[in-house]
Coordinates of C-alpha atoms in Angstrom, one line a residue:
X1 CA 134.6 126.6 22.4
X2 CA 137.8 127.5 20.9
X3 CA 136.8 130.7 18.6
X4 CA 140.2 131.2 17.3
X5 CA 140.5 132.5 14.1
X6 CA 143.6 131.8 11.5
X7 CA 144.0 134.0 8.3
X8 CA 146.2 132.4 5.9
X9 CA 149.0 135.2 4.1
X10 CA 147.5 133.9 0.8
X11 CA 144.3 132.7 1.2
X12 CA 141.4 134.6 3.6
X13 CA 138.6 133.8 5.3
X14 CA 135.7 136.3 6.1
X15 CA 134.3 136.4 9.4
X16 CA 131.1 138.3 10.1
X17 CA 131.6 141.2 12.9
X18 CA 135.3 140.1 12.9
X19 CA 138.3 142.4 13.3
X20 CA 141.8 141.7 12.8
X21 CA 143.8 143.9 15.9
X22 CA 147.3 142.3 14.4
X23 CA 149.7 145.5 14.7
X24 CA 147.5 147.4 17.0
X25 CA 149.7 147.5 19.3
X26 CA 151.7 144.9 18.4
X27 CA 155.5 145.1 19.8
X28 CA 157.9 146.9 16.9
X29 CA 161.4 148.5 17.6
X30 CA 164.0 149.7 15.5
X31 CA 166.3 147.8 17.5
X32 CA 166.2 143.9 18.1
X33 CA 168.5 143.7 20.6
X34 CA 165.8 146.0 23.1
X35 CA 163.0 145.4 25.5
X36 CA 159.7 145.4 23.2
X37 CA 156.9 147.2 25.0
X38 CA 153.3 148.1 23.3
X39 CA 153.4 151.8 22.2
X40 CA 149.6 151.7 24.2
X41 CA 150.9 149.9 26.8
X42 CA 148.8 151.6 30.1
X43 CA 151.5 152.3 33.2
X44 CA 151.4 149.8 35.7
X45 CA 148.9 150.9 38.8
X46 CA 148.1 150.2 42.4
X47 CA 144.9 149.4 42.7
X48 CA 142.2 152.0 44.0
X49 CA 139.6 152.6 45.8
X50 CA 137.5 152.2 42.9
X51 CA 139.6 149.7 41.3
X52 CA 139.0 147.4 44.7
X53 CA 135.0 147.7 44.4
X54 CA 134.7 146.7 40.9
X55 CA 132.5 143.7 40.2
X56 CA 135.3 141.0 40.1
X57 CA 138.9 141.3 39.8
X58 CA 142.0 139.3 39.2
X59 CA 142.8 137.5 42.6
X60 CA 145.5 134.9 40.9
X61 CA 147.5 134.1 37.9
X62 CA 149.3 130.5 37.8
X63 CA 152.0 130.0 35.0
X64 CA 153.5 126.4 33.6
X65 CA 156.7 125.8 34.4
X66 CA 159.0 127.2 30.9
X67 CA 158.9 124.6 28.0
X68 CA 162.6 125.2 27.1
X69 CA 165.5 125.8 29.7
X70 CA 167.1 128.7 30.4
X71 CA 164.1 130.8 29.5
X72 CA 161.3 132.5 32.4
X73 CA 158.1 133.3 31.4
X74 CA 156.1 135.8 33.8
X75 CA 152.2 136.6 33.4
X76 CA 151.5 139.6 35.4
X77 CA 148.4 141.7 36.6
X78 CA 149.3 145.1 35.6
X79 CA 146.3 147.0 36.2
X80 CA 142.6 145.3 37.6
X81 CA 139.4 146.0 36.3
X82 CA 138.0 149.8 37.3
X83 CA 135.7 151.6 35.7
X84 CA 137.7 153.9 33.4
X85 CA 139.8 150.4 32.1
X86 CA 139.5 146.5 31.9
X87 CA 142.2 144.6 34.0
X88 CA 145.3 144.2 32.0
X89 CA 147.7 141.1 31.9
X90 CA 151.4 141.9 30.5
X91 CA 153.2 138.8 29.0
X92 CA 156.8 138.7 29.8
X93 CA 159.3 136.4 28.2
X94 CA 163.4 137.0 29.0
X95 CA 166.1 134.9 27.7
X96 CA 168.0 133.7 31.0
X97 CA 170.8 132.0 28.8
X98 CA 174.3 133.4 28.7
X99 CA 174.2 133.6 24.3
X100 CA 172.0 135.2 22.4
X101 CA 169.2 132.3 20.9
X102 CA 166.5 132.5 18.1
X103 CA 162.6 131.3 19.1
X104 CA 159.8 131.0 17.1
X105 CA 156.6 132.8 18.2
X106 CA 153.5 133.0 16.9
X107 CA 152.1 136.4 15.2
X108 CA 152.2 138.4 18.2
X109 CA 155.8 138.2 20.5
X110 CA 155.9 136.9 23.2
X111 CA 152.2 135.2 23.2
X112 CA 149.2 134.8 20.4
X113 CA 146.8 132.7 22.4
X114 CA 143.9 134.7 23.4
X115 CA 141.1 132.8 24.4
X116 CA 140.9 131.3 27.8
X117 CA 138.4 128.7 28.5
X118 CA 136.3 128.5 32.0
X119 CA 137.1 125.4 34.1
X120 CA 133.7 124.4 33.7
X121 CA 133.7 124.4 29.8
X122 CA 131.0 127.1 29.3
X123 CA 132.5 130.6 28.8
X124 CA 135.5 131.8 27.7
X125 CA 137.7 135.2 28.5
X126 CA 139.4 137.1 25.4
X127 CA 142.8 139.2 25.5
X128 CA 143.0 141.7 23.3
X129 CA 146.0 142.8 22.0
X130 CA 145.4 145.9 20.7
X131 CA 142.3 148.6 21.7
X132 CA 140.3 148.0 18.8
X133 CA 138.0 145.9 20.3
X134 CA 137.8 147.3 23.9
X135 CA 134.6 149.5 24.7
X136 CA 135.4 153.0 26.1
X137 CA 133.2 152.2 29.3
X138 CA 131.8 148.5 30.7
X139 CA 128.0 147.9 30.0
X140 CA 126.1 146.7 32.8
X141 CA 129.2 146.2 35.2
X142 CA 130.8 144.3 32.1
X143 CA 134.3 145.0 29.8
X144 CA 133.0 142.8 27.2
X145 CA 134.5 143.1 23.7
X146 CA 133.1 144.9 20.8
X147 CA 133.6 143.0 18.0
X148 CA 135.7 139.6 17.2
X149 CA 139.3 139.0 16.5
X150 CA 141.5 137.8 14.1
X151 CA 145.3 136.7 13.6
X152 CA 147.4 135.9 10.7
X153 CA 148.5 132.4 10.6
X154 CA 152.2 133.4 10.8
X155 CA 155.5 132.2 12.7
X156 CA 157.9 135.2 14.2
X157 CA 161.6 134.5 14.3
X158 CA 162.8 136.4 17.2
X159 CA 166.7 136.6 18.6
X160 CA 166.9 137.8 22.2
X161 CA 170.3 138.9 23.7
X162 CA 171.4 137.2 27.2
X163 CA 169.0 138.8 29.7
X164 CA 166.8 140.4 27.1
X165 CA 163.0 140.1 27.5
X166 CA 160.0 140.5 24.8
X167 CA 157.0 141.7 27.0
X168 CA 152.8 142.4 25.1
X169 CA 149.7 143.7 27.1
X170 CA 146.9 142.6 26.9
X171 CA 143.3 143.8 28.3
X172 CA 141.2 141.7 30.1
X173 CA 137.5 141.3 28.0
X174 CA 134.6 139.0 27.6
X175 CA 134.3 137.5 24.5
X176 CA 131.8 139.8 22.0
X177 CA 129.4 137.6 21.6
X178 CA 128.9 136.0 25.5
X179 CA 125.6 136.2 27.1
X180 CA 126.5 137.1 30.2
X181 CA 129.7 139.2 31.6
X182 CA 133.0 136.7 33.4
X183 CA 131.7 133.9 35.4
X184 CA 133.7 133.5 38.4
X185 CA 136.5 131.0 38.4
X186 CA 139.9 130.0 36.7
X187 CA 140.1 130.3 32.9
X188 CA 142.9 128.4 30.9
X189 CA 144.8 129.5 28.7
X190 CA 147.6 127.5 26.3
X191 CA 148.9 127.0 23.1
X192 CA 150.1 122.9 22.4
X193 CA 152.6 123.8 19.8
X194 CA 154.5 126.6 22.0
X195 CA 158.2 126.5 21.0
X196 CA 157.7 123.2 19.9
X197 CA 157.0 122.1 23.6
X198 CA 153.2 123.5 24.6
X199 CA 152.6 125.8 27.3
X200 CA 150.1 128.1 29.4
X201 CA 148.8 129.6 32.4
X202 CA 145.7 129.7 34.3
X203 CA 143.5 133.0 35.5
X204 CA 141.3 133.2 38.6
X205 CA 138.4 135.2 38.5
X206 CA 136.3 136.2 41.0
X207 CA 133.6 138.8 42.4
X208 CA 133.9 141.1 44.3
X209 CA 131.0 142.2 47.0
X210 CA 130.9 145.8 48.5

């Protein structure tokens, strides 16, 4: 069910109802040696009233262990679904070593993997990057995306100072083209070839009954 799609820098493919969000909100600074944060990044929230009654939430988020040493990797739940927003996931990835070190990421630092699969094989959860693709208000009880994504098929040579940390947001969507809205349960997300080693992290879903 893997729906991802890889532009090549010199040749394209064209996908029908497909939009690239690369740069969206991708991270940029002036300044390497910084913390990148989203320009759209939404502040982080405690959960509402509203918030709490939604149709399903984020109850859990379950990381690999880090594929290198001396390097964490934190998934976080920065806002849940409500009605004026999807749920939100921030990506956080911090050099713990005590020299600065080049990685290799994919086309979006710190994490390009946005399709996570349902444990049972039959839906699949999308992260959007940027807000291109996210709906001003859920339909039906649903954030589901409004049209498809697209990445380049590019590597991104990042150096990160001891202690510094490259962090993206992304929002929380069903896929543009699913049937229904999120089934309950955990969706998987990972990338085999993540700095050099493979890695990922798992998303629980549930419902939530009022």
């Amino acid at each position: 069910m893997k729906r991802r799609a890889l532009l090549g820098t010199l040749a394209t493919t064209a996908f029908a109802g497909c939009t690239s969000v690369l740069g969206d909100s991708a991270n940029t600074t002036d300044d390497p040696t910084t913390t990148d944060e989203p320009t759209d990044s939404p502040e982080t929230t405690e959960p509402t009233t509203e918030d709490e009654f939604f149709s399903y939430h984020i109850d859990d988020v379950q990381t690999d262990d880090a594929p290198v040493a001396d390097v964490t990797i934190d998934v976080t739940v920065e806002q849940q679904f409500a009605l004026e927003h999807p749920a939100v996931l921030r990506v956080a990835f911090t050099n713990d070593a005590d020299e600065a070190r080049e990685f290799q990421f994919g086309s979006l630092v710190p994490w390009d993997e946005l399709w996570g699969t349902h444990e049972d094989d039959t839906s699949e959860l999308l992260l959007a990057p940027g807000t291109s693709v996210v709906p001003d208000e859920p339909e039906d009880d649903c954030w589901r995306a409004t049209d498809g994504v697209a990445l380049p098929m590019v590597m991104k040579s990042e150096t990160l100072d001891p202690g510094e940390t490259r962090i993206h947001d992304f929002r929380v969507l069903a896929t543009h083209d699913s049937e229904n809205c999120f089934q309950s349960g955990t969706y998987r997300f990972e990338d085999e070839g993540y700095l050099g080693e493979g890695w990922g992290f798992s998303v629980h879903v549930v419902p939530i009954v009022e």
